[in-house]
Coordinates of C-alpha atoms in Angstrom, one line a residue:
M1 CA -17.1 -79.1 86.3
S2 CA -19.9 -77.3 84.5
A3 CA -21.7 -78.2 81.4
A4 CA -23.3 -76.1 78.6
L5 CA -26.2 -76.9 76.2
V6 CA -27.3 -74.9 73.2
I7 CA -30.9 -75.3 72.0
V8 CA -31.4 -73.7 68.6
G9 CA -35.1 -73.0 68.2
A10 CA -37.2 -71.7 71.0
G11 CA -40.7 -72.5 69.7
P12 CA -43.0 -75.2 71.0
R13 CA -40.6 -78.0 70.3
G14 CA -37.6 -76.3 72.0
T15 CA -39.9 -75.3 74.9
G16 CA -41.1 -78.9 75.2
V17 CA -37.6 -80.2 75.4
L18 CA -36.8 -77.6 78.0
E19 CA -39.8 -78.7 80.1
R20 CA -38.6 -82.3 79.9
I21 CA -35.1 -81.2 81.0
A22 CA -36.7 -79.5 84.0
A23 CA -38.6 -82.7 84.8
N24 CA -35.7 -85.1 84.5
A25 CA -32.7 -83.0 85.7
P26 CA -33.3 -83.7 89.4
E27 CA -32.8 -87.4 88.8
L28 CA -30.2 -87.4 86.1
L29 CA -28.0 -84.4 86.5
P30 CA -26.0 -84.2 89.8
A31 CA -26.2 -81.0 91.8
D32 CA -22.4 -80.7 91.5
R33 CA -22.7 -80.6 87.7
P34 CA -24.0 -77.1 86.9
L35 CA -25.7 -76.8 83.5
H36 CA -26.2 -73.6 81.6
I37 CA -28.6 -73.7 78.7
H38 CA -28.4 -71.2 75.8
L39 CA -31.7 -70.9 73.9
V40 CA -31.3 -69.3 70.5
D41 CA -34.1 -68.0 68.4
P42 CA -34.7 -64.6 66.6
H43 CA -38.4 -64.9 67.6
P44 CA -39.9 -64.9 71.1
P45 CA -39.3 -68.0 73.2
G46 CA -42.4 -70.2 73.6
G47 CA -44.3 -69.2 70.5
G48 CA -41.3 -69.0 68.2
R49 CA -41.8 -68.0 64.6
V50 CA -45.1 -69.7 63.7
W51 CA -46.9 -68.9 67.0
R52 CA -45.5 -65.4 67.6
H53 CA -47.8 -62.7 68.8
E54 CA -47.1 -60.4 65.9
Q55 CA -49.5 -61.8 63.3
S56 CA -53.0 -61.1 62.2
P57 CA -55.7 -61.6 64.8
L58 CA -57.8 -63.2 62.0
L59 CA -55.5 -66.3 62.1
R60 CA -56.8 -69.1 64.3
M61 CA -55.8 -72.5 65.5
N62 CA -57.5 -75.6 64.0
S63 CA -57.8 -77.2 67.5
M64 CA -60.2 -76.5 70.3
A65 CA -58.7 -74.9 73.4
E66 CA -59.3 -78.0 75.5
D67 CA -57.5 -80.2 72.9
V68 CA -54.1 -78.4 73.2
T69 CA -51.6 -79.1 75.9
M70 CA -47.9 -78.9 76.5
F71 CA -47.8 -81.2 79.5
T72 CA -47.6 -84.9 80.2
D73 CA -50.4 -86.6 82.1
E74 CA -51.3 -90.0 83.6
R75 CA -51.6 -91.6 80.2
S76 CA -48.1 -90.6 79.1
T77 CA -45.8 -93.7 78.7
I78 CA -42.5 -92.1 79.4
D79 CA -39.4 -93.0 81.4
G80 CA -39.2 -89.6 83.0
P81 CA -41.5 -88.1 85.6
V82 CA -45.0 -86.9 84.6
R83 CA -45.4 -83.2 85.3
P84 CA -49.1 -82.4 84.7
G85 CA -50.1 -78.9 83.7
P86 CA -53.1 -77.1 82.3
S87 CA -54.4 -77.3 78.8
L88 CA -54.8 -74.1 76.9
A89 CA -58.4 -74.0 78.0
E90 CA -57.6 -74.6 81.6
W91 CA -54.9 -71.9 81.6
A92 CA -57.1 -69.4 79.8
A93 CA -59.9 -69.8 82.4
D94 CA -57.7 -68.1 85.0
P95 CA -54.1 -67.3 84.0
R96 CA -53.5 -65.7 87.4
A97 CA -53.9 -69.1 89.0
F98 CA -50.8 -70.5 87.3
A99 CA -47.3 -69.4 88.3
P100 CA -45.3 -67.6 87.0
Y101 CA -48.0 -65.1 86.2
R102 CA -47.3 -62.1 83.9
E103 CA -49.8 -59.6 82.8
I104 CA -50.9 -60.0 79.2
T105 CA -50.5 -56.6 77.6
D106 CA -52.6 -57.1 74.5
P107 CA -56.2 -56.1 75.4
D108 CA -57.7 -58.2 72.6
V109 CA -56.0 -61.3 73.9
R110 CA -57.0 -60.5 77.4
A111 CA -60.6 -60.2 76.3
E112 CA -60.5 -63.4 74.3
L113 CA -59.1 -65.4 77.2
R114 CA -61.9 -64.1 79.5
T115 CA -64.6 -65.5 77.2
L116 CA -62.7 -68.5 75.7
A117 CA -64.8 -71.7 76.0
P118 CA -63.1 -75.1 76.1
T119 CA -64.6 -75.9 72.7
D120 CA -63.7 -72.6 71.0
F121 CA -61.0 -72.4 68.4
P122 CA -58.6 -69.8 69.8
T123 CA -56.6 -67.2 67.8
R124 CA -52.9 -67.9 67.3
R125 CA -52.2 -64.9 69.5
A126 CA -54.0 -66.6 72.4
Q127 CA -51.9 -69.7 71.8
S128 CA -48.8 -67.5 71.7
A129 CA -49.7 -66.2 75.2
Y130 CA -50.1 -69.8 76.5
L131 CA -46.8 -70.8 75.0
D132 CA -45.1 -67.8 76.5
W133 CA -46.4 -68.9 79.9
V134 CA -45.3 -72.6 79.3
F135 CA -41.8 -71.4 78.5
R136 CA -41.6 -69.3 81.7
R137 CA -42.9 -72.2 83.8
A138 CA -40.3 -74.6 82.3
V139 CA -37.6 -72.1 83.2
A140 CA -39.0 -71.7 86.7
D141 CA -39.2 -75.5 87.2
L142 CA -35.5 -76.0 86.5
P143 CA -33.4 -77.0 89.5
P144 CA -31.1 -74.3 91.0
H145 CA -28.0 -75.8 89.3
V146 CA -29.6 -75.3 85.8
T147 CA -29.8 -71.8 84.3
V148 CA -31.0 -70.4 81.0
T149 CA -29.9 -67.5 78.8
V150 CA -32.1 -66.5 75.8
H151 CA -30.4 -65.1 72.7
R152 CA -32.8 -63.4 70.3
D153 CA -30.5 -64.2 67.4
T154 CA -29.9 -66.6 64.5
A155 CA -27.5 -69.5 64.7
H156 CA -25.4 -69.5 61.5
R157 CA -23.0 -72.3 62.0
V158 CA -22.0 -75.1 64.4
E159 CA -18.6 -76.8 64.4
G160 CA -16.6 -79.0 66.7
P161 CA -15.3 -82.5 66.9
P162 CA -17.5 -85.3 68.0
D163 CA -15.4 -85.8 71.2
G164 CA -15.1 -82.2 72.1
P165 CA -16.8 -78.9 72.6
Q166 CA -19.2 -77.6 70.0
R167 CA -19.1 -73.9 68.8
V168 CA -22.3 -72.3 67.7
H169 CA -21.8 -69.1 65.8
L170 CA -24.4 -66.4 66.2
T171 CA -24.5 -63.0 64.5
D172 CA -21.9 -61.4 66.8
R173 CA -20.7 -64.1 69.2
V174 CA -19.8 -67.7 69.5
L175 CA -21.4 -70.1 72.1
T176 CA -19.4 -73.1 73.3
A177 CA -21.3 -76.1 74.5
D178 CA -21.0 -79.8 75.3
H179 CA -24.1 -80.5 73.3
V180 CA -26.3 -78.8 70.6
V181 CA -30.0 -79.5 70.1
L182 CA -31.7 -78.4 66.9
T183 CA -35.4 -77.8 67.5
L184 CA -35.8 -75.5 64.5
G185 CA -39.5 -76.1 63.9
H186 CA -41.2 -75.3 60.6
L187 CA -38.6 -74.0 58.2
D188 CA -38.5 -72.4 54.7
S189 CA -36.8 -73.8 51.6
A190 CA -36.1 -72.2 48.3
P191 CA -39.2 -73.0 46.1
D192 CA -39.5 -76.5 44.7
P193 CA -38.2 -76.5 41.1
R194 CA -41.8 -77.4 39.9
Y195 CA -42.8 -73.8 40.7
A196 CA -39.9 -72.2 38.8
A197 CA -41.7 -72.0 35.5
D198 CA -44.6 -70.1 37.1
T199 CA -42.3 -67.7 38.9
A200 CA -40.4 -67.0 35.8
F201 CA -43.6 -66.5 33.9
A202 CA -44.8 -64.0 36.5
G203 CA -41.5 -62.1 36.2
R204 CA -41.8 -61.9 32.4
H205 CA -45.3 -60.5 32.5
G206 CA -45.4 -58.5 35.6
R207 CA -47.7 -60.9 37.4
L208 CA -47.7 -62.3 40.9
H209 CA -46.8 -65.9 41.7
L210 CA -46.7 -66.7 45.4
P211 CA -45.0 -70.1 46.2
P212 CA -46.0 -71.9 49.4
A213 CA -45.5 -69.7 52.4
Y214 CA -46.6 -69.5 56.1
S215 CA -49.6 -67.3 56.2
A216 CA -48.3 -64.8 58.8
D217 CA -45.2 -64.2 56.5
A218 CA -47.2 -63.9 53.3
A219 CA -49.3 -60.8 54.2
A220 CA -46.9 -58.4 52.4
E221 CA -47.0 -60.3 49.2
L222 CA -50.8 -60.6 49.3
D223 CA -51.0 -56.8 49.3
R224 CA -49.8 -57.0 45.7
I225 CA -53.1 -58.6 44.6
A226 CA -55.4 -55.8 43.4
P227 CA -59.1 -55.4 44.3
G228 CA -61.1 -57.4 41.8
E229 CA -58.1 -59.2 40.4
H230 CA -58.8 -62.7 39.3
T231 CA -56.5 -64.9 41.3
V232 CA -56.1 -68.7 41.3
L233 CA -55.5 -70.4 44.7
R234 CA -54.1 -73.8 44.1
G235 CA -54.8 -75.9 47.2
F236 CA -57.8 -76.3 49.5
G237 CA -56.3 -76.9 53.0
L238 CA -55.3 -74.9 56.0
A239 CA -53.1 -72.5 54.1
F240 CA -56.1 -71.7 51.8
V241 CA -58.3 -70.9 54.8
D242 CA -55.7 -68.5 56.2
L243 CA -55.1 -66.8 52.9
V244 CA -58.8 -66.3 52.2
S245 CA -59.2 -64.8 55.6
L246 CA -56.4 -62.3 54.9
L247 CA -57.8 -61.4 51.5
T248 CA -61.4 -60.9 52.6
E249 CA -61.9 -59.9 56.3
G250 CA -58.3 -58.7 56.2
R251 CA -59.3 -56.2 53.6
G252 CA -62.3 -54.9 55.4
G253 CA -65.1 -57.3 54.5
R254 CA -67.5 -58.5 57.2
F255 CA -69.5 -61.6 58.0
E256 CA -72.9 -61.0 59.4
P257 CA -75.5 -63.5 60.8
D258 CA -78.3 -64.3 58.4
G259 CA -81.3 -66.3 59.4
A260 CA -81.7 -68.0 56.0
H261 CA -78.1 -68.8 55.2
G262 CA -76.2 -68.8 58.5
L263 CA -73.8 -66.1 57.4
V264 CA -73.7 -63.4 54.7
Y265 CA -70.6 -61.7 53.6
R266 CA -70.5 -57.9 53.1
P267 CA -67.7 -57.1 50.7
S268 CA -65.5 -54.0 51.2
G269 CA -64.8 -53.8 47.5
H270 CA -61.1 -54.4 48.1
E271 CA -61.2 -58.2 47.7
P272 CA -59.9 -60.1 44.6
V273 CA -61.9 -62.8 42.9
L274 CA -60.6 -66.1 44.2
H275 CA -60.7 -69.2 42.0
V276 CA -59.9 -72.3 44.1
G277 CA -59.2 -75.9 43.2
S278 CA -57.1 -78.9 44.2
R279 CA -56.6 -82.6 43.5
R280 CA -59.7 -83.4 45.5
G281 CA -61.6 -80.2 44.7
V282 CA -63.1 -79.9 48.2
P283 CA -61.9 -78.3 51.4
Y284 CA -60.4 -80.2 54.2
H285 CA -63.1 -81.7 56.5
S286 CA -63.7 -79.3 59.4
K287 CA -63.0 -80.1 63.0
T288 CA -65.9 -81.3 65.1
D289 CA -66.9 -78.8 67.8
Y290 CA -68.4 -81.4 70.2
R291 CA -67.0 -84.1 72.5
L292 CA -67.4 -87.9 72.3
Q293 CA -70.9 -88.9 73.5
G294 CA -69.9 -92.4 74.6
P295 CA -66.8 -93.9 76.3
R296 CA -63.4 -93.6 74.6
A297 CA -62.5 -96.6 72.4
P298 CA -59.7 -98.9 73.7
L299 CA -57.1 -97.9 71.1
P300 CA -55.0 -99.2 69.5
R301 CA -56.3 -102.7 69.1
Y302 CA -55.1 -103.7 65.6
F303 CA -52.1 -101.4 64.9
D304 CA -50.4 -101.8 68.2
A305 CA -46.9 -102.7 69.3
A306 CA -47.5 -106.5 68.9
A307 CA -48.9 -105.9 65.4
V308 CA -45.8 -104.0 64.3
D309 CA -43.6 -106.7 65.9
A310 CA -45.4 -109.2 63.7
L311 CA -45.0 -107.1 60.6
L312 CA -41.3 -106.7 61.3
D313 CA -40.9 -110.4 61.8
R314 CA -42.1 -111.1 58.3
P315 CA -39.5 -111.8 55.6
G316 CA -39.0 -109.4 52.8
P317 CA -39.8 -105.7 52.3
L318 CA -43.0 -104.1 53.6
E319 CA -45.5 -101.8 52.0
L320 CA -47.8 -99.4 53.9
R321 CA -51.0 -99.9 51.8
R322 CA -50.6 -103.6 51.5
D323 CA -49.3 -104.6 54.9
A324 CA -50.0 -101.9 57.5
W325 CA -53.0 -99.9 56.2
P326 CA -55.5 -102.8 56.7
L327 CA -54.6 -102.8 60.4
M328 CA -54.6 -99.0 60.6
A329 CA -58.0 -98.8 58.9
K330 CA -59.4 -101.3 61.3
D331 CA -58.4 -99.1 64.2
I332 CA -60.1 -96.1 62.5
G333 CA -63.1 -98.3 62.0
L334 CA -63.0 -99.4 65.7
G335 CA -63.0 -95.8 66.8
H336 CA -65.9 -94.9 64.5
Y337 CA -68.1 -97.9 65.3
H338 CA -67.3 -98.0 69.0
E339 CA -68.7 -94.5 69.3
L340 CA -71.7 -95.3 67.1
F341 CA -72.7 -98.4 69.1
H342 CA -72.1 -96.9 72.5
A343 CA -73.5 -93.4 72.0
H344 CA -76.2 -94.1 69.4
P345 CA -77.3 -97.7 69.9
E346 CA -80.7 -97.0 68.4
R347 CA -79.0 -96.8 65.0
T348 CA -77.4 -100.2 65.3
A349 CA -78.9 -103.7 64.8
L350 CA -76.4 -106.0 66.5
P351 CA -74.9 -106.2 70.0
W352 CA -71.5 -104.5 70.2
T353 CA -69.8 -107.7 71.3
E354 CA -71.0 -109.6 68.2
F355 CA -69.9 -106.7 65.9
L356 CA -66.5 -106.5 67.6
A357 CA -66.0 -110.2 67.2
G358 CA -66.7 -109.8 63.5
L359 CA -64.3 -106.8 63.2
D360 CA -61.7 -108.9 64.9
A361 CA -62.2 -111.8 62.6
H362 CA -62.4 -110.2 59.1
P363 CA -59.9 -108.1 57.2
W364 CA -60.7 -104.5 56.5
A365 CA -62.5 -104.0 53.2
S366 CA -63.3 -107.7 52.9
P367 CA -66.7 -108.8 51.6
E368 CA -67.4 -110.5 55.0
L369 CA -66.8 -107.3 56.9
R370 CA -68.8 -105.2 54.5
A371 CA -71.7 -107.6 54.9
L372 CA -71.3 -107.4 58.7
V373 CA -71.4 -103.6 58.6
A374 CA -74.5 -103.7 56.4
R375 CA -76.3 -105.9 58.8
A376 CA -75.2 -104.0 61.9
V377 CA -75.6 -100.4 60.7
P378 CA -78.8 -100.0 58.7
D379 CA -78.3 -96.4 57.5
P380 CA -75.4 -96.1 55.0
A381 CA -74.8 -92.5 56.3
D382 CA -73.6 -94.1 59.5
R383 CA -71.1 -96.4 57.8
L384 CA -67.4 -95.6 57.5
D385 CA -66.1 -95.6 53.9
L386 CA -62.5 -94.4 54.0
E387 CA -62.1 -94.9 50.2
R388 CA -65.1 -92.8 49.3
L389 CA -64.0 -90.1 51.8
D390 CA -60.7 -89.7 50.1
F391 CA -62.0 -88.4 46.7
P392 CA -65.6 -87.3 47.0
L393 CA -65.7 -85.8 43.5
A394 CA -64.2 -88.8 41.8
G395 CA -66.0 -89.6 38.5
L396 CA -68.3 -86.6 38.8
E397 CA -68.8 -84.5 35.7
L398 CA -71.0 -81.4 35.7
G399 CA -72.3 -79.4 32.7
S400 CA -71.4 -75.9 33.9
A401 CA -69.5 -73.8 36.4
E402 CA -72.7 -72.8 38.1
E403 CA -73.7 -76.4 38.6
L404 CA -70.3 -76.9 40.3
Q405 CA -70.8 -73.9 42.6
H406 CA -74.2 -75.3 43.7
H407 CA -72.9 -78.8 44.1
L408 CA -69.9 -77.6 46.3
R409 CA -72.2 -75.4 48.4
R410 CA -74.4 -78.4 49.1
Y411 CA -71.4 -80.6 49.9
I412 CA -69.8 -78.0 52.2
T413 CA -73.1 -77.3 54.0
E414 CA -73.6 -81.0 54.6
D415 CA -70.1 -81.4 55.9
A416 CA -70.3 -78.4 58.2
D417 CA -73.7 -79.5 59.5
R418 CA -72.4 -83.1 60.2
R419 CA -69.3 -81.8 62.0
A420 CA -71.5 -79.6 64.2
D421 CA -74.0 -82.3 65.1
P422 CA -73.1 -84.7 68.0
A423 CA -75.5 -87.2 66.5
H424 CA -72.6 -87.9 64.1
S425 CA -70.1 -88.2 66.9
A426 CA -68.8 -91.4 65.3
D427 CA -66.8 -89.1 63.1
L428 CA -64.9 -87.9 66.2
G429 CA -64.3 -91.5 67.2
A430 CA -62.7 -92.1 63.8
F431 CA -60.7 -88.9 64.1
L432 CA -59.3 -89.9 67.5
A433 CA -58.5 -93.4 66.2
L434 CA -56.6 -91.8 63.3
L435 CA -54.5 -89.8 65.8
S436 CA -53.7 -93.1 67.6
L437 CA -51.9 -94.5 64.6
F438 CA -48.9 -92.2 65.3
G439 CA -48.2 -94.3 68.3
Q440 CA -46.6 -97.0 66.2
L441 CA -46.1 -95.4 62.7
P442 CA -42.8 -93.8 63.6
R443 CA -41.5 -97.2 64.7
L444 CA -42.5 -98.8 61.4
L445 CA -40.9 -96.0 59.4
G446 CA -37.7 -96.1 61.5
S447 CA -37.3 -99.9 60.9
G448 CA -36.1 -99.4 57.4
R449 CA -38.3 -102.2 56.2
L450 CA -40.7 -100.2 54.0
T451 CA -39.8 -100.1 50.4
A452 CA -38.6 -96.8 49.0
R453 CA -41.6 -96.4 46.8
S454 CA -43.9 -97.1 49.8
V455 CA -42.2 -94.4 51.9
G456 CA -42.3 -91.9 49.1
E457 CA -45.7 -92.5 47.5
E458 CA -47.7 -94.1 50.3
V459 CA -46.4 -92.5 53.5
D460 CA -45.1 -89.0 52.6
E461 CA -47.6 -88.3 49.8
W462 CA -50.7 -90.3 50.4
F463 CA -51.0 -91.0 54.1
F464 CA -49.9 -87.7 55.4
G465 CA -52.1 -85.9 52.9
Y466 CA -55.0 -88.1 53.7
F467 CA -54.4 -87.5 57.4
S468 CA -54.4 -83.8 57.0
Y469 CA -57.5 -83.8 54.9
L470 CA -59.5 -85.9 57.4
A471 CA -58.0 -84.7 60.7
S472 CA -56.3 -81.3 60.3
G473 CA -59.1 -79.3 58.8
P474 CA -60.3 -75.8 59.9
P475 CA -62.9 -74.9 62.6
G476 CA -66.5 -75.4 61.3
F477 CA -67.2 -71.7 61.2
R478 CA -64.6 -71.4 58.5
L479 CA -66.7 -73.6 56.2
R480 CA -69.7 -71.3 57.0
Q481 CA -67.6 -68.4 56.0
L482 CA -66.5 -70.1 52.8
L483 CA -70.2 -70.7 51.9
A484 CA -70.9 -67.0 52.4
L485 CA -67.9 -66.0 50.3
S486 CA -69.2 -68.3 47.6
E487 CA -72.6 -66.8 47.7
A488 CA -71.1 -63.3 47.4
G489 CA -69.1 -64.3 44.3
V490 CA -65.7 -63.7 46.0
V491 CA -64.8 -67.4 45.9
R492 CA -65.4 -69.5 42.9
F493 CA -64.8 -73.3 42.9
L494 CA -62.8 -75.0 40.1
G495 CA -63.4 -78.6 41.1
A496 CA -61.1 -81.6 41.3
G497 CA -58.0 -82.3 39.3
V498 CA -57.2 -78.7 39.0
R499 CA -54.8 -77.7 36.2
V500 CA -53.1 -74.3 35.7
D501 CA -51.6 -73.5 32.3
R502 CA -49.5 -70.5 31.3
D503 CA -50.6 -68.4 28.3
E504 CA -47.6 -66.5 27.0
A505 CA -49.7 -64.5 24.4
T506 CA -51.8 -62.8 27.1
G507 CA -49.5 -63.2 30.1
T508 CA -52.3 -64.9 32.1
W509 CA -52.9 -68.2 33.7
R510 CA -55.7 -70.4 32.6
A511 CA -57.2 -72.7 35.2
S512 CA -59.5 -75.7 34.8
G513 CA -60.7 -78.7 36.6
A514 CA -61.9 -82.2 35.7
T515 CA -65.3 -81.8 37.3
V516 CA -66.5 -79.4 34.6
P517 CA -64.9 -80.5 31.3
G518 CA -64.1 -77.6 29.0
H519 CA -64.5 -74.8 31.5
T520 CA -61.6 -72.5 32.1
V521 CA -61.0 -69.3 34.0
T522 CA -58.3 -66.6 33.3
A523 CA -56.3 -65.1 36.1
T524 CA -53.5 -62.6 36.5
A525 CA -52.2 -63.9 39.9
L526 CA -51.4 -67.4 41.1
V527 CA -51.1 -68.3 44.8
E528 CA -49.9 -71.8 45.8
A529 CA -52.2 -72.3 48.8
Y530 CA -50.1 -74.9 50.5
L531 CA -47.9 -74.8 53.6
P532 CA -44.2 -75.0 52.8
K533 CA -42.6 -78.4 52.8
H534 CA -39.0 -78.2 54.1
A535 CA -36.3 -79.8 52.0
L536 CA -32.8 -80.0 53.4
A537 CA -31.1 -79.6 50.0
R538 CA -32.9 -76.3 49.5
T539 CA -33.1 -75.1 53.1
R540 CA -33.0 -71.4 53.9
D541 CA -31.9 -72.1 57.5
P542 CA -28.3 -70.9 57.6
L543 CA -27.1 -73.4 60.2
L544 CA -28.6 -76.5 58.4
A545 CA -27.4 -75.1 55.0
E546 CA -23.8 -74.9 56.3
L547 CA -23.9 -78.3 57.8
H548 CA -25.3 -79.7 54.6
R549 CA -22.6 -78.0 52.5
A550 CA -19.9 -79.4 54.9
G551 CA -21.3 -83.0 54.5
R552 CA -22.1 -83.2 58.3
I553 CA -25.8 -83.9 57.9
T554 CA -27.8 -85.6 55.2
E555 CA -31.4 -85.7 54.0
E556 CA -33.2 -89.0 54.4
V557 CA -32.8 -91.1 51.3
V558 CA -34.7 -94.4 51.1
T559 CA -33.6 -96.5 48.2
D560 CA -33.8 -100.0 46.8
S561 CA -33.2 -101.6 43.5
E562 CA -36.3 -100.1 41.9
Y563 CA -36.8 -96.7 43.5
T564 CA -35.1 -93.8 45.3
H565 CA -37.1 -91.4 47.6
R566 CA -35.5 -88.2 48.9
S567 CA -37.8 -87.0 51.7
G568 CA -35.9 -83.7 52.3
L569 CA -35.9 -84.5 56.0
L570 CA -32.9 -84.3 58.3
T571 CA -31.8 -87.9 59.1
I572 CA -31.7 -88.7 62.8
R573 CA -31.5 -91.8 64.9
P574 CA -34.8 -93.1 66.3
G575 CA -34.8 -93.5 70.1
D576 CA -32.6 -90.6 71.1
S577 CA -32.9 -88.3 68.1
R578 CA -29.2 -88.0 67.5
V579 CA -28.1 -86.5 64.2
L580 CA -26.6 -88.9 61.8
D581 CA -23.3 -87.5 60.5
P582 CA -22.0 -88.9 57.2
A583 CA -18.5 -87.9 58.1
L584 CA -18.5 -90.3 61.1
D585 CA -17.7 -94.0 60.9
P586 CA -21.1 -95.8 60.7
A587 CA -19.6 -98.7 62.6
L588 CA -19.3 -96.5 65.7
D589 CA -22.7 -95.9 67.1
G590 CA -24.3 -96.0 63.7
G591 CA -22.7 -92.7 62.7
A592 CA -24.8 -90.8 65.2
H593 CA -23.1 -87.6 66.3
P594 CA -22.6 -87.9 70.1
R595 CA -23.0 -84.1 70.7
R596 CA -25.8 -83.1 68.3
T597 CA -29.5 -83.9 68.5
A598 CA -32.5 -82.7 66.4
L599 CA -36.2 -82.9 67.0
G600 CA -39.2 -81.6 65.1
P601 CA -40.9 -81.6 61.7
H602 CA -37.7 -81.1 59.8
T603 CA -36.4 -84.5 60.9
S604 CA -36.9 -88.0 59.7
L605 CA -38.9 -89.0 62.8
R606 CA -42.2 -88.1 61.3
A607 CA -45.1 -87.1 63.4
A608 CA -48.5 -85.4 63.1
A609 CA -47.9 -81.6 62.7
A610 CA -50.2 -80.7 65.6
F611 CA -50.2 -79.9 69.3
S612 CA -50.7 -82.7 71.7
R613 CA -54.1 -83.5 73.0
P614 CA -54.5 -84.3 76.7
R615 CA -54.6 -88.0 77.7
T616 CA -53.6 -89.4 74.3
D617 CA -50.0 -90.6 75.2
S618 CA -48.6 -88.1 72.7
P619 CA -45.7 -89.4 70.6
G620 CA -44.2 -85.9 70.8
F621 CA -44.0 -86.1 74.6
R622 CA -42.3 -89.5 74.3
Q623 CA -39.7 -88.1 71.9
N624 CA -39.0 -85.1 74.0
D625 CA -38.6 -87.1 77.1
A626 CA -36.3 -89.7 75.5
A627 CA -34.1 -87.0 74.0
A628 CA -34.0 -85.0 77.2
R629 CA -33.0 -88.0 79.3
A630 CA -30.3 -89.0 76.8
L631 CA -29.0 -85.4 76.8
L632 CA -28.9 -85.2 80.6
C633 CA -27.1 -88.5 80.9
A634 CA -24.5 -87.4 78.4
L635 CA -24.1 -84.0 80.0
A636 CA -23.7 -85.6 83.4
R637 CA -20.7 -87.6 82.3
A638 CA -19.2 -85.1 79.8
S639 CA -15.5 -84.7 80.5
S640 CA -15.0 -81.3 78.9
A641 CA -15.8 -78.2 80.9
V642 CA -16.8 -75.3 78.7
P643 CA -17.2 -71.6 79.6
V644 CA -20.7 -70.4 80.3

């Protein structure tokens, strides 16, 4: 009896599941039960689409090399065996030391790896090389009775009864399997209807409107923007950073060191004029480029398993901001102040034990805790104000566009300086605490106890946006480059509360912001500088689209008597990540399909869209391990033998 498994999606998530299969198979899959794994992806295994080698060398990660790993470690709380492996930084230091070695053919990547420091922010091409090696190691670590075939193809359809073999249709062949895993990664959807009016407007007037797109895939469309063309970029996050790089350095401009200003930009003359604005009107906070100066805080302390148990024991519905956020914020505060007190005690006025006792005793944002912080931390610049951080331009009105340019340059300079100075390492303590929240957040979300409005407005809109703004920003040098582009007049700031209107008479867009009342700019191109958000009902993935049309999958819908929220995410069962099939009887195993599993950002098991950091007990590793163990147990007892 042999078994077959089809994994659709060979990027980091598919590779991570394969690594966990390799780790768990010796225990859970008998040697007399051969398993053949089919890995399906049109892009190279390991990197997949987003992290493929074939993209601009200007595009970089927003994580330091030492903060990226694909391997479990001693802090991982998983049921399967821990299989340690090198971080990106450790691997890059000597790729020949880690089997299976394969010569890296790109000379630029080879040169980068030779000089890559642990605190550098690598190119995405360097990460692609690391992921390629991780994939090959995972395959090499499989026991002899487990084999792999890679299909550089697209899966178009999957069919089959819940109690029998599944058939996965590729372009020119059909794969038969006992189980199918969908690790499809970051997917595209047809543009959200809210962009339709601007797309139609662009079509009528011969203009360019670019909906949200992954940067590596947007290059061809960006070529349509003419040199000197006034272009609005709506959005100030990671997509904005990538797009600006492609439209400036990617068109021949150069950044050069300048003693007075840090960097100066030398235009090529081929750049457009970029007008940028967003709700907040400021760029994402950059990543710190230093390490903690004191010991790591004991996290979580307030938003831990016991706290979530207590929340779930309460009667009635729950709301994130009212019920969970005060605990989550206290953990962020713990991370911040633990680092401040332990690494910079000269800037504190109370013993840590006394401060911690007060933090334990008083609710977040209470007058008592604010008074304690004021006594313990004399300098307001050392205090953590999560509310002020959220909207730094709130209530600010300036008299002219030039005042706004000067104000934003000061703001960006101060932010970049702070993130580069280990004297402010409390910021990193808060960042690490923010990451720790994902240990329990998926459990709270999966409980079904949050109101529909809370899931939609507080979790999917506010919290994940706030998390990205604080924790998923670009490397610090990108803010220095942004300052140089502003000084050169290539980038112009619009401020907060950006609004873009269509002018049919002139065929142009008119953009304005609340920070400079009455000021508008005119543009002939509009770029939505956001990463795409996948929505199942509009998916461009053919396999998901077919399953959705057939009524065999459903998007997550959270509803109550007052509100309905459609997240656009594929609904799966927490715990083992099985796909919920509306055609199955919910009384039987909750309607979970026994032969279909899905993991990744397109599913209802939300997680931070980032690579795992070493020694943080990554939720992604826990999900991969649980799913792999459930798969292997099912494959070990599957009664149907399928051709391999």
